[in-house]
PDB file of C-alpha atoms in Angstrom:
ATOM      1  CA  UNK F   1       0.211   0.094  -0.252  1.00  0.00           C
ATOM      2  CA  UNK F   2       1.398   3.009  -1.064  1.00  0.00           C
ATOM      3  CA  UNK F   3       0.233   6.538   1.261  1.00  0.00           C
ATOM      4  CA  UNK F   4       0.740   9.639   0.347  1.00  0.00           C
ATOM      5  CA  UNK F   5       0.656  12.840   3.348  1.00  0.00           C
ATOM      6  CA  UNK F   6      -2.047  14.371   4.435  1.00  0.00           C
ATOM      7  CA  UNK F   7      -4.899  12.112   3.313  1.00  0.00           C
ATOM      8  CA  UNK F   8      -7.514  10.348   5.307  1.00  0.00           C
ATOM      9  CA  UNK F   9      -7.401   6.625   3.616  1.00  0.00           C
ATOM     10  CA  UNK F  10      -9.827   3.822   4.808  1.00  0.00           C
ATOM     11  CA  UNK F  11      -9.260   0.032   3.861  1.00  0.00           C
ATOM     12  CA  UNK F  12     -12.648  -2.295   3.885  1.00  0.00           C
ATOM     13  CA  UNK F  13     -10.480  -5.803   4.160  1.00  0.00           C
ATOM     14  CA  UNK F  14     -11.798  -9.059   4.726  1.00  0.00           C
ATOM     15  CA  UNK F  15     -12.981  -9.215   8.540  1.00  0.00           C
ATOM     16  CA  UNK F  16     -11.658  -5.680   9.178  1.00  0.00           C
ATOM     17  CA  UNK F  17     -12.090  -2.032   8.490  1.00  0.00           C
ATOM     18  CA  UNK F  18      -8.364   0.272   8.844  1.00  0.00           C
ATOM     19  CA  UNK F  19      -8.542   4.120   8.429  1.00  0.00           C
ATOM     20  CA  UNK F  20      -4.988   5.964   8.649  1.00  0.00           C
ATOM     21  CA  UNK F  21      -4.201   9.926   8.857  1.00  0.00           C
ATOM     22  CA  UNK F  22      -1.030  10.892   8.106  1.00  0.00           C
ATOM     23  CA  UNK F  23      -0.784  14.306   9.660  1.00  0.00           C
ATOM     24  CA  UNK F  24      -3.648  14.053  12.534  1.00  0.00           C
ATOM     25  CA  UNK F  25      -1.001  15.787  14.602  1.00  0.00           C
ATOM     26  CA  UNK F  26       1.081  18.738  12.950  1.00  0.00           C
ATOM     27  CA  UNK F  27       5.115  17.863  12.569  1.00  0.00           C
ATOM     28  CA  UNK F  28       5.368  20.509  15.832  1.00  0.00           C
ATOM     29  CA  UNK F  29       2.634  18.741  17.830  1.00  0.00           C
ATOM     30  CA  UNK F  30       4.210  15.782  17.226  1.00  0.00           C
ATOM     31  CA  UNK F  31       7.639  16.526  17.904  1.00  0.00           C
ATOM     32  CA  UNK F  32       6.930  17.845  21.114  1.00  0.00           C
ATOM     33  CA  UNK F  33       5.124  15.336  22.271  1.00  0.00           C
ATOM     34  CA  UNK F  34       7.916  13.025  21.118  1.00  0.00           C
ATOM     35  CA  UNK F  35       9.880  14.998  23.287  1.00  0.00           C
ATOM     36  CA  UNK F  36       7.704  15.030  26.699  1.00  0.00           C
ATOM     37  CA  UNK F  37       6.931  11.416  26.349  1.00  0.00           C
ATOM     38  CA  UNK F  38      10.597  10.203  25.804  1.00  0.00           C
ATOM     39  CA  UNK F  39      11.220  12.015  29.042  1.00  0.00           C
ATOM     40  CA  UNK F  40       8.378  11.997  31.669  1.00  0.00           C
ATOM     41  CA  UNK F  41       6.511   8.130  30.569  1.00  0.00           C
ATOM     42  CA  UNK F  42       7.657   6.151  33.354  1.00  0.00           C
ATOM     43  CA  UNK F  43       8.989   3.531  30.927  1.00  0.00           C
ATOM     44  CA  UNK F  44       9.884  -0.451  32.030  1.00  0.00           C
ATOM     45  CA  UNK F  45      11.065  -3.560  30.035  1.00  0.00           C
ATOM     46  CA  UNK F  46       9.235  -6.722  31.038  1.00  0.00           C
ATOM     47  CA  UNK F  47      10.331 -10.524  30.168  1.00  0.00           C
ATOM     48  CA  UNK F  48       8.883 -12.742  28.213  1.00  0.00           C
ATOM     49  CA  UNK F  49       8.981 -16.333  28.107  1.00  0.00           C
ATOM     50  CA  UNK F  50       9.004 -17.449  24.506  1.00  0.00           C
ATOM     51  CA  UNK F  51       9.533 -21.448  24.288  1.00  0.00           C
ATOM     52  CA  UNK F  52      10.710 -22.090  28.059  1.00  0.00           C
ATOM     53  CA  UNK F  53      13.141 -19.092  27.814  1.00  0.00           C
ATOM     54  CA  UNK F  54      13.142 -15.484  29.524  1.00  0.00           C
ATOM     55  CA  UNK F  55      13.894 -13.181  27.561  1.00  0.00           C
ATOM     56  CA  UNK F  56      13.974  -9.000  27.531  1.00  0.00           C
ATOM     57  CA  UNK F  57      11.273  -7.922  25.489  1.00  0.00           C
ATOM     58  CA  UNK F  58      12.174  -5.991  22.589  1.00  0.00           C
ATOM     59  CA  UNK F  59      11.473  -2.507  23.389  1.00  0.00           C
ATOM     60  CA  UNK F  60       9.782  -0.425  26.313  1.00  0.00           C
ATOM     61  CA  UNK F  61       6.445  -0.448  27.501  1.00  0.00           C
ATOM     62  CA  UNK F  62       3.913   1.557  29.735  1.00  0.00           C
ATOM     63  CA  UNK F  63       0.431   1.551  30.810  1.00  0.00           C
ATOM     64  CA  UNK F  64      -1.431   4.200  31.837  1.00  0.00           C
ATOM     65  CA  UNK F  65      -5.550   4.454  32.368  1.00  0.00           C
ATOM     66  CA  UNK F  66      -8.404   5.898  34.203  1.00  0.00           C
ATOM     67  CA  UNK F  67      -8.563   3.782  36.979  1.00  0.00           C
ATOM     68  CA  UNK F  68      -6.454   0.840  38.503  1.00  0.00           C
ATOM     69  CA  UNK F  69      -7.170  -2.069  36.441  1.00  0.00           C
ATOM     70  CA  UNK F  70      -4.588  -4.009  34.818  1.00  0.00           C
ATOM     71  CA  UNK F  71      -3.800  -5.344  31.649  1.00  0.00           C
ATOM     72  CA  UNK F  72      -2.302  -8.358  31.072  1.00  0.00           C
ATOM     73  CA  UNK F  73      -0.645  -9.545  27.587  1.00  0.00           C
ATOM     74  CA  UNK F  74       1.282 -12.616  26.536  1.00  0.00           C
ATOM     75  CA  UNK F  75       1.976 -13.384  29.905  1.00  0.00           C
ATOM     76  CA  UNK F  76       2.874 -10.025  31.376  1.00  0.00           C
ATOM     77  CA  UNK F  77       0.688  -7.860  33.773  1.00  0.00           C
ATOM     78  CA  UNK F  78       0.758  -4.348  34.037  1.00  0.00           C
ATOM     79  CA  UNK F  79      -0.570  -1.679  36.140  1.00  0.00           C
ATOM     80  CA  UNK F  80      -1.747   1.748  34.944  1.00  0.00           C
ATOM     81  CA  UNK F  81       0.018   5.236  36.214  1.00  0.00           C
ATOM     82  CA  UNK F  82      -3.047   7.844  35.776  1.00  0.00           C
ATOM     83  CA  UNK F  83      -3.042   9.790  32.778  1.00  0.00           C
ATOM     84  CA  UNK F  84      -0.483  12.668  31.946  1.00  0.00           C
ATOM     85  CA  UNK F  85      -2.028  16.253  31.088  1.00  0.00           C
ATOM     86  CA  UNK F  86      -0.183  15.443  27.484  1.00  0.00           C
ATOM     87  CA  UNK F  87      -1.644  11.814  27.202  1.00  0.00           C
ATOM     88  CA  UNK F  88      -5.199  13.574  28.264  1.00  0.00           C
ATOM     89  CA  UNK F  89      -5.028  16.124  25.277  1.00  0.00           C
ATOM     90  CA  UNK F  90      -3.830  12.913  23.116  1.00  0.00           C
ATOM     91  CA  UNK F  91      -6.926  10.661  24.156  1.00  0.00           C
ATOM     92  CA  UNK F  92      -9.247  13.470  24.148  1.00  0.00           C
ATOM     93  CA  UNK F  93      -8.706  14.163  19.879  1.00  0.00           C
ATOM     94  CA  UNK F  94      -8.136  10.877  18.966  1.00  0.00           C
ATOM     95  CA  UNK F  95     -11.650  10.398  20.628  1.00  0.00           C
ATOM     96  CA  UNK F  96     -12.937  13.168  18.824  1.00  0.00           C
ATOM     97  CA  UNK F  97     -12.098  11.510  15.123  1.00  0.00           C
ATOM     98  CA  UNK F  98     -12.954   7.932  16.216  1.00  0.00           C
ATOM     99  CA  UNK F  99     -16.316   8.841  18.394  1.00  0.00           C
ATOM    100  CA  UNK F 100     -15.138   6.271  20.826  1.00  0.00           C
ATOM    101  CA  UNK F 101     -14.070   6.459  24.080  1.00  0.00           C
ATOM    102  CA  UNK F 102     -11.116   4.967  25.741  1.00  0.00           C
ATOM    103  CA  UNK F 103     -10.140   4.185  29.089  1.00  0.00           C
ATOM    104  CA  UNK F 104      -6.615   3.371  28.382  1.00  0.00           C
ATOM    105  CA  UNK F 105      -3.315   3.569  26.565  1.00  0.00           C
ATOM    106  CA  UNK F 106      -0.538   0.898  25.910  1.00  0.00           C
ATOM    107  CA  UNK F 107       2.476   3.284  25.134  1.00  0.00           C
ATOM    108  CA  UNK F 108       5.696   1.562  23.577  1.00  0.00           C
ATOM    109  CA  UNK F 109       9.020   2.579  22.688  1.00  0.00           C
ATOM    110  CA  UNK F 110      11.352   1.647  19.843  1.00  0.00           C
ATOM    111  CA  UNK F 111      14.647   2.691  20.725  1.00  0.00           C
ATOM    112  CA  UNK F 112      16.028   1.761  17.122  1.00  0.00           C
ATOM    113  CA  UNK F 113      16.045  -1.321  14.346  1.00  0.00           C
ATOM    114  CA  UNK F 114      16.580  -3.986  16.624  1.00  0.00           C
ATOM    115  CA  UNK F 115      13.309  -3.238  18.842  1.00  0.00           C
ATOM    116  CA  UNK F 116      10.218  -4.519  17.241  1.00  0.00           C
ATOM    117  CA  UNK F 117       7.110  -6.636  18.596  1.00  0.00           C
ATOM    118  CA  UNK F 118       6.173  -9.948  16.787  1.00  0.00           C
ATOM    119  CA  UNK F 119       2.668 -10.840  15.263  1.00  0.00           C
ATOM    120  CA  UNK F 120       0.105 -10.924  17.696  1.00  0.00           C
ATOM    121  CA  UNK F 121      -3.688  -9.515  18.065  1.00  0.00           C
ATOM    122  CA  UNK F 122      -4.764  -7.667  20.919  1.00  0.00           C
ATOM    123  CA  UNK F 123      -7.919  -9.735  21.414  1.00  0.00           C
ATOM    124  CA  UNK F 124      -7.452 -10.269  24.892  1.00  0.00           C
ATOM    125  CA  UNK F 125     -11.084 -11.080  26.854  1.00  0.00           C
ATOM    126  CA  UNK F 126     -10.147  -7.777  28.525  1.00  0.00           C
ATOM    127  CA  UNK F 127     -11.075  -5.978  25.726  1.00  0.00           C
ATOM    128  CA  UNK F 128     -14.318  -7.478  24.820  1.00  0.00           C
ATOM    129  CA  UNK F 129     -15.263  -8.254  21.436  1.00  0.00           C
ATOM    130  CA  UNK F 130     -14.078  -6.371  17.789  1.00  0.00           C
ATOM    131  CA  UNK F 131     -12.278  -3.780  19.761  1.00  0.00           C
ATOM    132  CA  UNK F 132     -11.552  -0.266  18.368  1.00  0.00           C
ATOM    133  CA  UNK F 133      -7.828   0.108  18.406  1.00  0.00           C
ATOM    134  CA  UNK F 134      -6.309   3.664  18.179  1.00  0.00           C
ATOM    135  CA  UNK F 135      -2.473   3.841  17.259  1.00  0.00           C
ATOM    136  CA  UNK F 136      -0.649   7.188  17.430  1.00  0.00           C
ATOM    137  CA  UNK F 137       2.459   7.244  16.040  1.00  0.00           C
ATOM    138  CA  UNK F 138       5.615   9.972  16.987  1.00  0.00           C
ATOM    139  CA  UNK F 139       9.384   9.356  16.175  1.00  0.00           C
ATOM    140  CA  UNK F 140      10.852   7.829  13.656  1.00  0.00           C
ATOM    141  CA  UNK F 141       8.905   5.939  10.723  1.00  0.00           C
ATOM    142  CA  UNK F 142       8.464   1.745  11.015  1.00  0.00           C
ATOM    143  CA  UNK F 143       5.977  -0.093   9.005  1.00  0.00           C
ATOM    144  CA  UNK F 144       2.779  -1.757  10.553  1.00  0.00           C
ATOM    145  CA  UNK F 145       2.605  -5.158   9.004  1.00  0.00           C
ATOM    146  CA  UNK F 146      -0.711  -7.428   9.286  1.00  0.00           C
ATOM    147  CA  UNK F 147      -2.081 -10.236   7.156  1.00  0.00           C
ATOM    148  CA  UNK F 148      -4.974 -12.149   8.089  1.00  0.00           C
ATOM    149  CA  UNK F 149      -5.104 -15.788   9.450  1.00  0.00           C
ATOM    150  CA  UNK F 150      -6.470 -17.834   7.274  1.00  0.00           C
ATOM    151  CA  UNK F 151      -6.578 -15.781   3.772  1.00  0.00           C
ATOM    152  CA  UNK F 152      -3.413 -16.107   2.723  1.00  0.00           C
ATOM    153  CA  UNK F 153      -3.037 -13.791  -0.030  1.00  0.00           C
ATOM    154  CA  UNK F 154      -4.437 -10.806   2.405  1.00  0.00           C
ATOM    155  CA  UNK F 155      -0.748  -9.408   3.497  1.00  0.00           C
ATOM    156  CA  UNK F 156      -0.330  -5.567   3.945  1.00  0.00           C
ATOM    157  CA  UNK F 157       1.980  -3.127   5.178  1.00  0.00           C
ATOM    158  CA  UNK F 158       1.428   0.770   6.142  1.00  0.00           C
ATOM    159  CA  UNK F 159       4.658   2.819   6.462  1.00  0.00           C
ATOM    160  CA  UNK F 160       3.389   4.668   9.988  1.00  0.00           C
ATOM    161  CA  UNK F 161       4.600   8.269   9.994  1.00  0.00           C
ATOM    162  CA  UNK F 162       5.300  10.987  12.699  1.00  0.00           C
ATOM    163  CA  UNK F 163       2.073  12.287  13.734  1.00  0.00           C
ATOM    164  CA  UNK F 164       0.224   9.699  12.406  1.00  0.00           C
ATOM    165  CA  UNK F 165      -2.896   8.028  13.949  1.00  0.00           C
ATOM    166  CA  UNK F 166      -4.407   4.347  12.966  1.00  0.00           C
ATOM    167  CA  UNK F 167      -7.463   2.971  13.844  1.00  0.00           C
ATOM    168  CA  UNK F 168      -8.412  -0.441  13.391  1.00  0.00           C
ATOM    169  CA  UNK F 169     -12.111  -1.881  13.614  1.00  0.00           C
ATOM    170  CA  UNK F 170     -14.267  -4.469  12.848  1.00  0.00           C
ATOM    171  CA  UNK F 171     -13.258  -7.458  13.673  1.00  0.00           C
ATOM    172  CA  UNK F 172      -9.600  -7.196  12.698  1.00  0.00           C
ATOM    173  CA  UNK F 173      -8.146  -8.699  16.519  1.00  0.00           C
ATOM    174  CA  UNK F 174     -10.108 -11.736  15.623  1.00  0.00           C
ATOM    175  CA  UNK F 175      -9.144 -12.476  11.865  1.00  0.00           C
ATOM    176  CA  UNK F 176      -5.926 -10.579  11.557  1.00  0.00           C
ATOM    177  CA  UNK F 177      -2.253 -10.508  12.948  1.00  0.00           C
ATOM    178  CA  UNK F 178       0.073  -7.549  12.843  1.00  0.00           C
ATOM    179  CA  UNK F 179       3.694  -6.891  14.197  1.00  0.00           C
ATOM    180  CA  UNK F 180       6.401  -3.855  13.963  1.00  0.00           C
ATOM    181  CA  UNK F 181       9.384  -5.914  12.640  1.00  0.00           C
ATOM    182  CA  UNK F 182      13.094  -5.665  13.389  1.00  0.00           C
ATOM    183  CA  UNK F 183      14.901  -3.587  10.315  1.00  0.00           C
ATOM    184  CA  UNK F 184      18.277  -3.259   9.371  1.00  0.00           C
ATOM    185  CA  UNK F 185      18.342   0.126   8.555  1.00  0.00           C
ATOM    186  CA  UNK F 186      19.471   2.752  10.750  1.00  0.00           C
ATOM    187  CA  UNK F 187      16.506   4.070  12.487  1.00  0.00           C
ATOM    188  CA  UNK F 188      16.047   6.550  15.326  1.00  0.00           C
ATOM    189  CA  UNK F 189      14.033   5.975  18.326  1.00  0.00           C
ATOM    190  CA  UNK F 190       9.634   5.798  17.756  1.00  0.00           C
ATOM    191  CA  UNK F 191       6.897   5.968  20.449  1.00  0.00           C
ATOM    192  CA  UNK F 192       3.604   4.656  20.007  1.00  0.00           C
ATOM    193  CA  UNK F 193       0.612   5.295  21.703  1.00  0.00           C
ATOM    194  CA  UNK F 194      -2.457   2.339  21.265  1.00  0.00           C
ATOM    195  CA  UNK F 195      -5.307   3.189  23.174  1.00  0.00           C
ATOM    196  CA  UNK F 196      -7.955   1.075  24.138  1.00  0.00           C
ATOM    197  CA  UNK F 197     -11.023   0.525  26.170  1.00  0.00           C
ATOM    198  CA  UNK F 198     -10.662  -2.202  28.756  1.00  0.00           C
ATOM    199  CA  UNK F 199     -14.036  -3.412  30.430  1.00  0.00           C
TER     200      UNK F 199
END
């Protein structure tokens, strides 16, 4: 898929709908948020188990929310910090665009091309059936890969730009997997905010 700056693109795919807005935040806004979040967020690096072996997760993460409700995924249980002023500002703008209320945000810090997030779906029971996930990107551009679980020809990628918003809707988390792959290119840091509603 080729994306052009400034466009709002909508894809109605088998079992999913994606919306991408390249310049959801201006370059100035996005750069300011990136610098402040990099400094102010309580970043952590959790351990994950893969085939019985324990590894450091290949990125830093943080959870913020409206309540003390924890969020568990891939054997990790995270406990939220209260929303900061910046996160509330970002959340309000995302909610206005999506017409959807979010009570939690999982942040990822990809420090360089070695940091990644393997194939997965945001399909935890705490997110409910067919959740809306809104993903904001600040910093270095990285490719977002997604593929259908059964339809082998349905495999795509989108370059997530600085200040962009990607919205995943419909049955995507049930029928599709997505990832941020490692890259050998020399790339800087990227902060990703994935807004969601825990039930």
